[in-house]
mmCIF file of N, CA and C in Angstrom:
data_model
loop_
_atom_site.group_PDB
_atom_site.id
_atom_site.type_symbol
_atom_site.label_atom_id
_atom_site.label_comp_id
_atom_site.label_asym_id
_atom_site.label_seq_id
_atom_site.Cartn_x
_atom_site.Cartn_y
_atom_site.Cartn_z
ATOM 1 N N MET A 1 -60.773 53.147 -25.415
ATOM 2 C CA MET A 1 -59.416 52.808 -25.847
ATOM 3 C C MET A 1 -58.340 53.366 -25.163
ATOM 4 N N HIS A 2 -57.189 52.774 -24.842
ATOM 5 C CA HIS A 2 -56.443 53.146 -23.715
ATOM 6 C C HIS A 2 -54.819 53.300 -24.566
ATOM 7 N N THR A 3 -53.872 54.362 -24.212
ATOM 8 C CA THR A 3 -52.940 54.507 -24.649
ATOM 9 C C THR A 3 -51.862 53.221 -24.230
ATOM 10 N N ILE A 4 -50.511 53.178 -24.469
ATOM 11 C CA ILE A 4 -49.786 52.333 -24.420
ATOM 12 C C ILE A 4 -49.221 52.886 -22.838
ATOM 13 N N GLY A 5 -49.166 53.716 -22.592
ATOM 14 C CA GLY A 5 -48.813 54.262 -21.121
ATOM 15 C C GLY A 5 -49.982 53.813 -20.142
ATOM 16 N N GLU A 6 -51.155 54.168 -20.709
ATOM 17 C CA GLU A 6 -52.256 53.882 -19.724
ATOM 18 C C GLU A 6 -52.367 52.336 -19.323
ATOM 19 N N THR A 7 -52.208 51.556 -20.625
ATOM 20 C CA THR A 7 -52.652 49.976 -20.465
ATOM 21 C C THR A 7 -51.088 49.606 -19.365
ATOM 22 N N ALA A 8 -50.038 50.050 -19.780
ATOM 23 C CA ALA A 8 -48.984 49.595 -18.623
ATOM 24 C C ALA A 8 -49.129 49.697 -17.619
ATOM 25 N N GLU A 9 -49.627 51.113 -17.221
ATOM 26 C CA GLU A 9 -49.833 51.481 -15.598
ATOM 27 C C GLU A 9 -51.039 50.359 -15.259
ATOM 28 N N MET A 10 -52.171 50.347 -15.830
ATOM 29 C CA MET A 10 -53.311 49.450 -15.331
ATOM 30 C C MET A 10 -53.085 48.147 -15.073
ATOM 31 N N LEU A 11 -51.899 47.637 -15.627
ATOM 32 C CA LEU A 11 -51.731 46.448 -15.776
ATOM 33 C C LEU A 11 -50.287 46.244 -14.750
ATOM 34 N N GLY A 12 -49.763 47.241 -14.510
ATOM 35 C CA GLY A 12 -48.527 46.920 -13.781
ATOM 36 C C GLY A 12 -47.242 46.594 -14.710
ATOM 37 N N ILE A 13 -47.109 46.705 -15.795
ATOM 38 C CA ILE A 13 -45.997 46.383 -16.452
ATOM 39 C C ILE A 13 -45.483 47.493 -17.169
ATOM 40 N N SER A 14 -44.564 47.332 -17.764
ATOM 41 C CA SER A 14 -44.049 48.494 -18.578
ATOM 42 C C SER A 14 -44.314 48.586 -20.073
ATOM 43 N N ALA A 15 -44.243 49.728 -20.514
ATOM 44 C CA ALA A 15 -44.640 50.090 -21.978
ATOM 45 C C ALA A 15 -43.725 49.323 -23.001
ATOM 46 N N HIS A 16 -42.260 49.091 -22.670
ATOM 47 C CA HIS A 16 -41.539 48.329 -23.311
ATOM 48 C C HIS A 16 -42.277 46.600 -23.049
ATOM 49 N N THR A 17 -42.409 46.093 -21.977
ATOM 50 C CA THR A 17 -43.071 44.893 -21.990
ATOM 51 C C THR A 17 -44.303 44.706 -23.285
ATOM 52 N N LEU A 18 -44.969 45.877 -23.029
ATOM 53 C CA LEU A 18 -46.097 45.867 -24.325
ATOM 54 C C LEU A 18 -45.589 45.811 -25.680
ATOM 55 N N ARG A 19 -44.430 46.799 -25.664
ATOM 56 C CA ARG A 19 -43.927 46.439 -27.178
ATOM 57 C C ARG A 19 -43.257 45.140 -27.430
ATOM 58 N N TYR A 20 -42.533 44.568 -26.597
ATOM 59 C CA TYR A 20 -42.029 43.264 -26.487
ATOM 60 C C TYR A 20 -43.131 42.178 -27.064
ATOM 61 N N TYR A 21 -43.992 42.225 -26.313
ATOM 62 C CA TYR A 21 -45.373 41.300 -26.538
ATOM 63 C C TYR A 21 -45.751 41.446 -28.151
ATOM 64 N N GLU A 22 -45.728 42.880 -28.590
ATOM 65 C CA GLU A 22 -46.412 42.786 -29.768
ATOM 66 C C GLU A 22 -45.433 42.417 -30.741
ATOM 67 N N LYS A 23 -44.030 42.837 -30.521
ATOM 68 C CA LYS A 23 -42.738 42.205 -31.415
ATOM 69 C C LYS A 23 -43.010 40.727 -31.538
ATOM 70 N N GLU A 24 -43.353 40.091 -30.396
ATOM 71 C CA GLU A 24 -43.212 38.440 -30.586
ATOM 72 C C GLU A 24 -44.721 37.945 -30.743
ATOM 73 N N GLN A 25 -45.520 38.735 -31.431
ATOM 74 C CA GLN A 25 -47.068 38.744 -31.956
ATOM 75 C C GLN A 25 -47.586 37.951 -30.849
ATOM 76 N N ILE A 26 -47.606 38.321 -29.635
ATOM 77 C CA ILE A 26 -48.497 37.734 -28.640
ATOM 78 C C ILE A 26 -49.819 38.671 -28.642
ATOM 79 N N ILE A 27 -49.684 40.090 -29.063
ATOM 80 C CA ILE A 27 -50.529 40.836 -29.202
ATOM 81 C C ILE A 27 -50.375 41.928 -30.355
ATOM 82 N N THR A 28 -51.511 42.221 -30.663
ATOM 83 C CA THR A 28 -51.941 43.201 -32.208
ATOM 84 C C THR A 28 -52.643 44.178 -31.575
ATOM 85 N N PRO A 29 -51.772 45.433 -30.949
ATOM 86 C CA PRO A 29 -53.280 46.253 -30.513
ATOM 87 C C PRO A 29 -53.540 47.219 -31.922
ATOM 88 N N ALA A 30 -54.570 47.759 -31.633
ATOM 89 C CA ALA A 30 -54.924 48.672 -32.587
ATOM 90 C C ALA A 30 -54.098 49.960 -32.953
ATOM 91 N N ARG A 31 -54.146 50.794 -33.872
ATOM 92 C CA ARG A 31 -53.503 51.960 -34.109
ATOM 93 C C ARG A 31 -54.504 52.984 -34.351
ATOM 94 N N ASP A 32 -54.262 54.352 -33.912
ATOM 95 C CA ASP A 32 -55.091 55.556 -34.148
ATOM 96 C C ASP A 32 -54.477 56.072 -35.215
ATOM 97 N N ALA A 33 -55.321 57.110 -35.982
ATOM 98 C CA ALA A 33 -54.751 58.075 -37.227
ATOM 99 C C ALA A 33 -53.058 58.085 -36.895
ATOM 100 N N SER A 34 -52.719 58.579 -35.618
ATOM 101 C CA SER A 34 -51.387 59.012 -35.868
ATOM 102 C C SER A 34 -50.415 57.646 -35.719
ATOM 103 N N GLY A 35 -50.929 56.497 -35.845
ATOM 104 C CA GLY A 35 -50.004 55.397 -35.817
ATOM 105 C C GLY A 35 -49.650 55.210 -34.175
ATOM 106 N N ASP A 36 -50.102 55.504 -33.286
ATOM 107 C CA ASP A 36 -49.961 55.301 -31.702
ATOM 108 C C ASP A 36 -50.843 54.254 -31.278
ATOM 109 N N ARG A 37 -50.294 53.241 -30.699
ATOM 110 C CA ARG A 37 -51.009 52.006 -30.074
ATOM 111 C C ARG A 37 -52.043 52.465 -29.449
ATOM 112 N N ARG A 38 -53.382 51.385 -29.499
ATOM 113 C CA ARG A 38 -54.664 51.472 -28.876
ATOM 114 C C ARG A 38 -55.049 50.337 -28.247
ATOM 115 N N TYR A 39 -55.160 50.561 -26.856
ATOM 116 C CA TYR A 39 -55.555 49.160 -26.490
ATOM 117 C C TYR A 39 -57.195 48.928 -25.865
ATOM 118 N N ASN A 40 -57.952 48.015 -26.466
ATOM 119 C CA ASN A 40 -59.481 48.152 -26.016
ATOM 120 C C ASN A 40 -59.506 47.421 -24.806
ATOM 121 N N ASP A 41 -60.649 46.805 -24.299
ATOM 122 C CA ASP A 41 -61.070 46.077 -23.164
ATOM 123 C C ASP A 41 -60.798 44.462 -23.289
ATOM 124 N N SER A 42 -60.823 43.956 -24.455
ATOM 125 C CA SER A 42 -60.494 42.962 -24.852
ATOM 126 C C SER A 42 -58.670 42.625 -24.935
ATOM 127 N N HIS A 43 -58.040 43.578 -25.466
ATOM 128 C CA HIS A 43 -56.596 43.557 -25.346
ATOM 129 C C HIS A 43 -56.272 43.278 -23.636
ATOM 130 N N ILE A 44 -56.803 44.263 -22.869
ATOM 131 C CA ILE A 44 -56.418 44.246 -21.480
ATOM 132 C C ILE A 44 -56.925 42.679 -20.911
ATOM 133 N N GLN A 45 -58.130 42.281 -21.091
ATOM 134 C CA GLN A 45 -58.653 41.150 -20.519
ATOM 135 C C GLN A 45 -57.235 39.812 -20.844
ATOM 136 N N TRP A 46 -56.972 40.067 -22.588
ATOM 137 C CA TRP A 46 -55.862 38.872 -22.798
ATOM 138 C C TRP A 46 -54.526 39.053 -22.470
ATOM 139 N N LEU A 47 -54.088 40.234 -22.164
ATOM 140 C CA LEU A 47 -52.593 40.664 -21.453
ATOM 141 C C LEU A 47 -52.819 40.326 -20.124
ATOM 142 N N GLN A 48 -54.063 40.238 -19.285
ATOM 143 C CA GLN A 48 -53.929 39.824 -17.840
ATOM 144 C C GLN A 48 -53.914 38.472 -18.031
ATOM 145 N N PHE A 49 -54.486 37.796 -19.057
ATOM 146 C CA PHE A 49 -54.338 36.242 -19.139
ATOM 147 C C PHE A 49 -52.899 35.884 -19.609
ATOM 148 N N VAL A 50 -51.952 36.749 -19.877
ATOM 149 C CA VAL A 50 -50.512 36.781 -20.379
ATOM 150 C C VAL A 50 -49.860 36.891 -19.305
ATOM 151 N N ILE A 51 -50.268 37.785 -18.411
ATOM 152 C CA ILE A 51 -49.161 38.364 -17.252
ATOM 153 C C ILE A 51 -49.472 37.013 -16.320
ATOM 154 N N LYS A 52 -50.802 36.314 -16.095
ATOM 155 C CA LYS A 52 -50.748 35.359 -15.170
ATOM 156 C C LYS A 52 -49.958 34.283 -15.912
ATOM 157 N N LEU A 53 -50.002 33.668 -17.068
ATOM 158 C CA LEU A 53 -49.355 32.856 -17.356
ATOM 159 C C LEU A 53 -47.887 32.793 -17.305
ATOM 160 N N LYS A 54 -47.083 34.087 -17.420
ATOM 161 C CA LYS A 54 -45.935 34.370 -17.143
ATOM 162 C C LYS A 54 -45.549 34.225 -15.460
ATOM 163 N N GLU A 55 -46.476 34.881 -15.088
ATOM 164 C CA GLU A 55 -46.189 34.719 -13.054
ATOM 165 C C GLU A 55 -45.937 33.388 -13.125
ATOM 166 N N THR A 56 -46.942 32.426 -13.615
ATOM 167 C CA THR A 56 -46.772 30.881 -13.405
ATOM 168 C C THR A 56 -45.925 30.175 -14.170
ATOM 169 N N GLN A 57 -44.964 30.811 -14.729
ATOM 170 C CA GLN A 57 -43.583 30.097 -15.300
ATOM 171 C C GLN A 57 -44.009 29.579 -16.654
ATOM 172 N N MET A 58 -44.978 30.232 -17.355
ATOM 173 C CA MET A 58 -45.017 29.649 -18.720
ATOM 174 C C MET A 58 -43.853 30.305 -19.506
ATOM 175 N N PRO A 59 -43.391 29.725 -20.291
ATOM 176 C CA PRO A 59 -42.124 30.237 -21.474
ATOM 177 C C PRO A 59 -43.270 30.839 -22.134
ATOM 178 N N ILE A 60 -42.199 32.513 -22.652
ATOM 179 C CA ILE A 60 -42.830 32.789 -23.929
ATOM 180 C C ILE A 60 -43.041 32.229 -25.034
ATOM 181 N N VAL A 61 -42.524 31.348 -25.432
ATOM 182 C CA VAL A 61 -42.553 30.693 -26.680
ATOM 183 C C VAL A 61 -43.759 29.926 -26.771
ATOM 184 N N THR A 62 -44.013 29.557 -25.565
ATOM 185 C CA THR A 62 -45.354 28.523 -25.288
ATOM 186 C C THR A 62 -46.680 29.805 -25.478
ATOM 187 N N ILE A 63 -46.622 30.819 -24.779
ATOM 188 C CA ILE A 63 -47.412 31.781 -24.935
ATOM 189 C C ILE A 63 -47.641 32.243 -26.314
ATOM 190 N N LYS A 64 -46.541 32.351 -26.937
ATOM 191 C CA LYS A 64 -46.577 32.892 -28.306
ATOM 192 C C LYS A 64 -47.074 31.837 -29.167
ATOM 193 N N LYS A 65 -46.891 30.356 -28.858
ATOM 194 C CA LYS A 65 -47.876 29.244 -29.648
ATOM 195 C C LYS A 65 -49.207 29.455 -29.203
ATOM 196 N N TYR A 66 -49.585 29.521 -27.827
ATOM 197 C CA TYR A 66 -51.168 29.423 -27.853
ATOM 198 C C TYR A 66 -51.699 30.774 -28.351
ATOM 199 N N ALA A 67 -51.136 31.985 -28.341
ATOM 200 C CA ALA A 67 -51.425 33.161 -29.168
ATOM 201 C C ALA A 67 -51.652 32.666 -30.580
ATOM 202 N N ALA A 68 -50.582 32.342 -31.311
ATOM 203 C CA ALA A 68 -50.807 31.881 -32.733
ATOM 204 C C ALA A 68 -52.113 30.750 -32.948
ATOM 205 N N LEU A 69 -51.835 29.840 -32.091
ATOM 206 C CA LEU A 69 -53.229 29.033 -32.270
ATOM 207 C C LEU A 69 -54.719 29.283 -32.290
ATOM 208 N N PHE A 70 -54.536 30.600 -31.333
ATOM 209 C CA PHE A 70 -55.964 31.256 -31.001
ATOM 210 C C PHE A 70 -56.196 32.236 -32.379
ATOM 211 N N LEU A 71 -55.241 32.728 -32.816
ATOM 212 C CA LEU A 71 -55.428 33.728 -34.120
ATOM 213 C C LEU A 71 -55.703 32.509 -35.424
ATOM 214 N N GLU A 72 -55.298 31.347 -35.080
ATOM 215 C CA GLU A 72 -55.794 30.231 -36.587
ATOM 216 C C GLU A 72 -57.396 29.659 -36.441
ATOM 217 N N GLY A 73 -57.747 29.963 -35.650
ATOM 218 C CA GLY A 73 -59.333 29.775 -35.226
ATOM 219 C C GLY A 73 -59.747 28.594 -34.482
ATOM 220 N N ASP A 74 -61.304 28.290 -34.526
ATOM 221 C CA ASP A 74 -61.621 27.226 -33.652
ATOM 222 C C ASP A 74 -61.034 25.905 -33.992
ATOM 223 N N HIS A 75 -60.370 25.842 -35.132
ATOM 224 C CA HIS A 75 -59.913 24.316 -35.301
ATOM 225 C C HIS A 75 -58.778 24.040 -34.677
ATOM 226 N N THR A 76 -58.295 24.967 -33.916
ATOM 227 C CA THR A 76 -57.051 24.683 -32.847
ATOM 228 C C THR A 76 -57.220 24.622 -31.635
ATOM 229 N N THR A 77 -58.811 24.258 -31.442
ATOM 230 C CA THR A 77 -59.227 24.254 -30.144
ATOM 231 C C THR A 77 -58.790 23.239 -28.844
ATOM 232 N N LEU A 78 -58.331 22.098 -29.806
ATOM 233 C CA LEU A 78 -57.994 20.842 -28.721
ATOM 234 C C LEU A 78 -56.787 21.028 -28.478
ATOM 235 N N ASP A 79 -55.621 21.635 -29.592
ATOM 236 C CA ASP A 79 -54.542 22.046 -29.250
ATOM 237 C C ASP A 79 -54.208 22.988 -28.129
ATOM 238 N N ARG A 80 -55.224 24.303 -28.244
ATOM 239 C CA ARG A 80 -55.094 24.898 -27.018
ATOM 240 C C ARG A 80 -55.464 24.270 -25.828
ATOM 241 N N LEU A 81 -56.317 23.465 -25.826
ATOM 242 C CA LEU A 81 -56.615 22.767 -24.277
ATOM 243 C C LEU A 81 -55.839 22.169 -24.118
ATOM 244 N N SER A 82 -55.136 21.287 -24.524
ATOM 245 C CA SER A 82 -53.673 20.323 -24.268
ATOM 246 C C SER A 82 -52.612 21.255 -23.853
ATOM 247 N N LEU A 83 -52.443 22.565 -24.397
ATOM 248 C CA LEU A 83 -51.473 23.430 -23.898
ATOM 249 C C LEU A 83 -51.765 24.082 -22.475
ATOM 250 N N LEU A 84 -52.911 23.919 -22.105
ATOM 251 C CA LEU A 84 -53.435 24.909 -20.880
ATOM 252 C C LEU A 84 -53.349 23.566 -19.992
ATOM 253 N N GLU A 85 -53.975 22.322 -20.524
ATOM 254 C CA GLU A 85 -53.911 21.344 -19.593
ATOM 255 C C GLU A 85 -52.465 21.317 -19.156
ATOM 256 N N GLU A 86 -51.489 20.889 -20.122
ATOM 257 C CA GLU A 86 -50.471 20.579 -19.706
ATOM 258 C C GLU A 86 -49.302 21.903 -18.599
ATOM 259 N N HIS A 87 -49.880 23.011 -18.997
ATOM 260 C CA HIS A 87 -49.401 23.934 -17.814
ATOM 261 C C HIS A 87 -50.238 24.078 -16.539
ATOM 262 N N ARG A 88 -51.356 23.891 -16.588
ATOM 263 C CA ARG A 88 -52.255 23.680 -15.379
ATOM 264 C C ARG A 88 -51.487 22.165 -14.671
ATOM 265 N N LEU A 89 -51.004 21.109 -15.058
ATOM 266 C CA LEU A 89 -49.966 20.335 -14.280
ATOM 267 C C LEU A 89 -48.852 20.754 -13.888
ATOM 268 N N SER A 90 -48.117 21.870 -14.414
ATOM 269 C CA SER A 90 -46.772 22.074 -14.144
ATOM 270 C C SER A 90 -47.194 23.371 -13.112
ATOM 271 N N ILE A 91 -48.363 23.990 -12.902
ATOM 272 C CA ILE A 91 -48.565 24.815 -12.093
ATOM 273 C C ILE A 91 -48.997 23.902 -10.704
ATOM 274 N N GLN A 92 -49.644 22.800 -10.779
ATOM 275 C CA GLN A 92 -50.041 21.732 -9.858
ATOM 276 C C GLN A 92 -48.696 21.441 -9.228
ATOM 277 N N ASN A 93 -47.689 20.901 -9.736
ATOM 278 C CA ASN A 93 -46.480 20.899 -9.592
ATOM 279 C C ASN A 93 -45.736 21.405 -8.703
ATOM 280 N N GLN A 94 -45.806 22.784 -9.238
ATOM 281 C CA GLN A 94 -44.983 23.656 -8.519
ATOM 282 C C GLN A 94 -45.732 24.001 -7.322
ATOM 283 N N ILE A 95 -47.310 24.170 -6.741
ATOM 284 C CA ILE A 95 -47.772 23.959 -5.874
ATOM 285 C C ILE A 95 -47.372 22.681 -4.876
ATOM 286 N N GLU A 96 -47.471 21.952 -5.167
ATOM 287 C CA GLU A 96 -46.891 20.861 -4.307
ATOM 288 C C GLU A 96 -45.146 21.013 -3.968
ATOM 289 N N THR A 97 -44.440 21.364 -4.653
ATOM 290 C CA THR A 97 -43.007 21.828 -4.444
ATOM 291 C C THR A 97 -43.358 22.847 -3.209
ATOM 292 N N LEU A 98 -43.922 24.122 -3.693
ATOM 293 C CA LEU A 98 -43.875 25.004 -2.653
ATOM 294 C C LEU A 98 -44.699 24.506 -1.323
ATOM 295 N N LYS A 99 -45.291 23.611 -1.015
ATOM 296 C CA LYS A 99 -45.883 23.141 0.072
ATOM 297 C C LYS A 99 -44.965 22.377 0.850
ATOM 298 N N THR A 100 -44.194 21.636 -0.081
ATOM 299 C CA THR A 100 -43.105 20.757 0.557
ATOM 300 C C THR A 100 -41.921 21.701 1.171
ATOM 301 N N VAL A 101 -41.671 22.485 0.508
ATOM 302 C CA VAL A 101 -40.536 23.790 0.748
ATOM 303 C C VAL A 101 -41.114 24.503 1.961
ATOM 304 N N ASP A 102 -42.224 24.493 1.865
ATOM 305 C CA ASP A 102 -43.166 25.639 3.293
ATOM 306 C C ASP A 102 -43.073 24.739 4.566
ATOM 307 N N GLU A 103 -43.543 23.484 4.503
ATOM 308 C CA GLU A 103 -43.536 22.859 5.731
ATOM 309 C C GLU A 103 -41.877 22.505 6.149
ATOM 310 N N MET A 104 -41.121 22.396 5.014
ATOM 311 C CA MET A 104 -39.501 22.499 5.492
ATOM 312 C C MET A 104 -39.150 23.622 6.136
ATOM 313 N N LEU A 105 -39.398 24.965 5.715
ATOM 314 C CA LEU A 105 -39.245 26.144 6.307
ATOM 315 C C LEU A 105 -39.579 26.243 7.883
ATOM 316 N N GLU A 106 -41.163 25.757 7.856
ATOM 317 C CA GLU A 106 -41.520 25.825 8.868
ATOM 318 C C GLU A 106 -40.801 25.216 10.260
ATOM 319 N N HIS A 107 -40.423 23.907 9.752
ATOM 320 C CA HIS A 107 -39.615 23.220 10.810
ATOM 321 C C HIS A 107 -38.389 23.729 11.236
ATOM 322 N N LYS A 108 -37.610 24.407 10.151
ATOM 323 C CA LYS A 108 -36.411 25.061 10.457
ATOM 324 C C LYS A 108 -36.882 26.198 11.503
ATOM 325 N N ILE A 109 -37.707 26.993 11.271
ATOM 326 C CA ILE A 109 -37.922 28.275 11.872
ATOM 327 C C ILE A 109 -38.319 27.904 13.223
ATOM 328 N N GLU A 110 -39.217 26.905 13.730
ATOM 329 C CA GLU A 110 -39.449 26.636 14.900
ATOM 330 C C GLU A 110 -37.982 26.072 15.459
ATOM 331 N N PHE A 111 -37.229 25.256 15.085
ATOM 332 C CA PHE A 111 -36.026 24.769 15.336
ATOM 333 C C PHE A 111 -35.541 26.162 16.051
ATOM 334 N N TYR A 112 -35.084 26.978 15.192
ATOM 335 C CA TYR A 112 -34.250 28.335 15.476
ATOM 336 C C TYR A 112 -34.875 28.760 16.543
ATOM 337 N N LYS A 113 -36.288 28.981 16.718
ATOM 338 C CA LYS A 113 -37.117 29.700 17.404
ATOM 339 C C LYS A 113 -36.873 29.301 19.115
ATOM 340 N N GLU A 114 -37.013 27.765 18.926
ATOM 341 C CA GLU A 114 -36.694 26.927 20.211
ATOM 342 C C GLU A 114 -34.945 27.308 20.840
ATOM 343 N N PHE A 115 -34.241 27.406 19.808
ATOM 344 C CA PHE A 115 -33.070 27.139 20.022
ATOM 345 C C PHE A 115 -32.738 28.611 20.696
ATOM 346 N N ILE A 116 -33.346 29.550 20.312
ATOM 347 C CA ILE A 116 -32.914 31.093 20.832
ATOM 348 C C ILE A 116 -33.523 31.028 22.220
ATOM 349 N N VAL A 117 -34.829 30.327 22.303
ATOM 350 C CA VAL A 117 -35.264 30.493 23.619
ATOM 351 C C VAL A 117 -34.542 29.579 24.648
ATOM 352 N N LYS A 118 -34.091 28.588 24.203
ATOM 353 C CA LYS A 118 -33.287 27.979 25.119
ATOM 354 C C LYS A 118 -31.552 28.627 25.472
ATOM 355 N N GLN A 119 -31.196 29.540 24.665
ATOM 356 C CA GLN A 119 -30.188 30.268 24.782
ATOM 357 C C GLN A 119 -30.126 31.563 26.124
ATOM 358 N N LYS A 120 -31.679 31.668 26.083
ATOM 359 C CA LYS A 120 -31.713 32.517 27.061
ATOM 360 C C LYS A 120 -31.245 32.637 28.401
#
């Protein structure tokens, strides 16, 4: 079991973020006899997934919905699958946009490099 500080450091996020996730019911850490939060390996794995979802622009409200569906049980499997497939499509669109922008930037960079060489 890990403290909130240890968990935050392991994940590269702040303790404030962990408290926020708890407030939003995205995670429910265990509590020790003193009432301090404790995170186990399962919590860490879940939080790693949540962080990746956030990094790929999934809104907190959607992550919260996914977490609630998970807690409801196996009868929500189709809903969770649908939510993740929708997000995957969004990521694939992001990738295509990034590829297009990268190509545009490459052309601009080459143009400027050639222009600078010609000026010398």
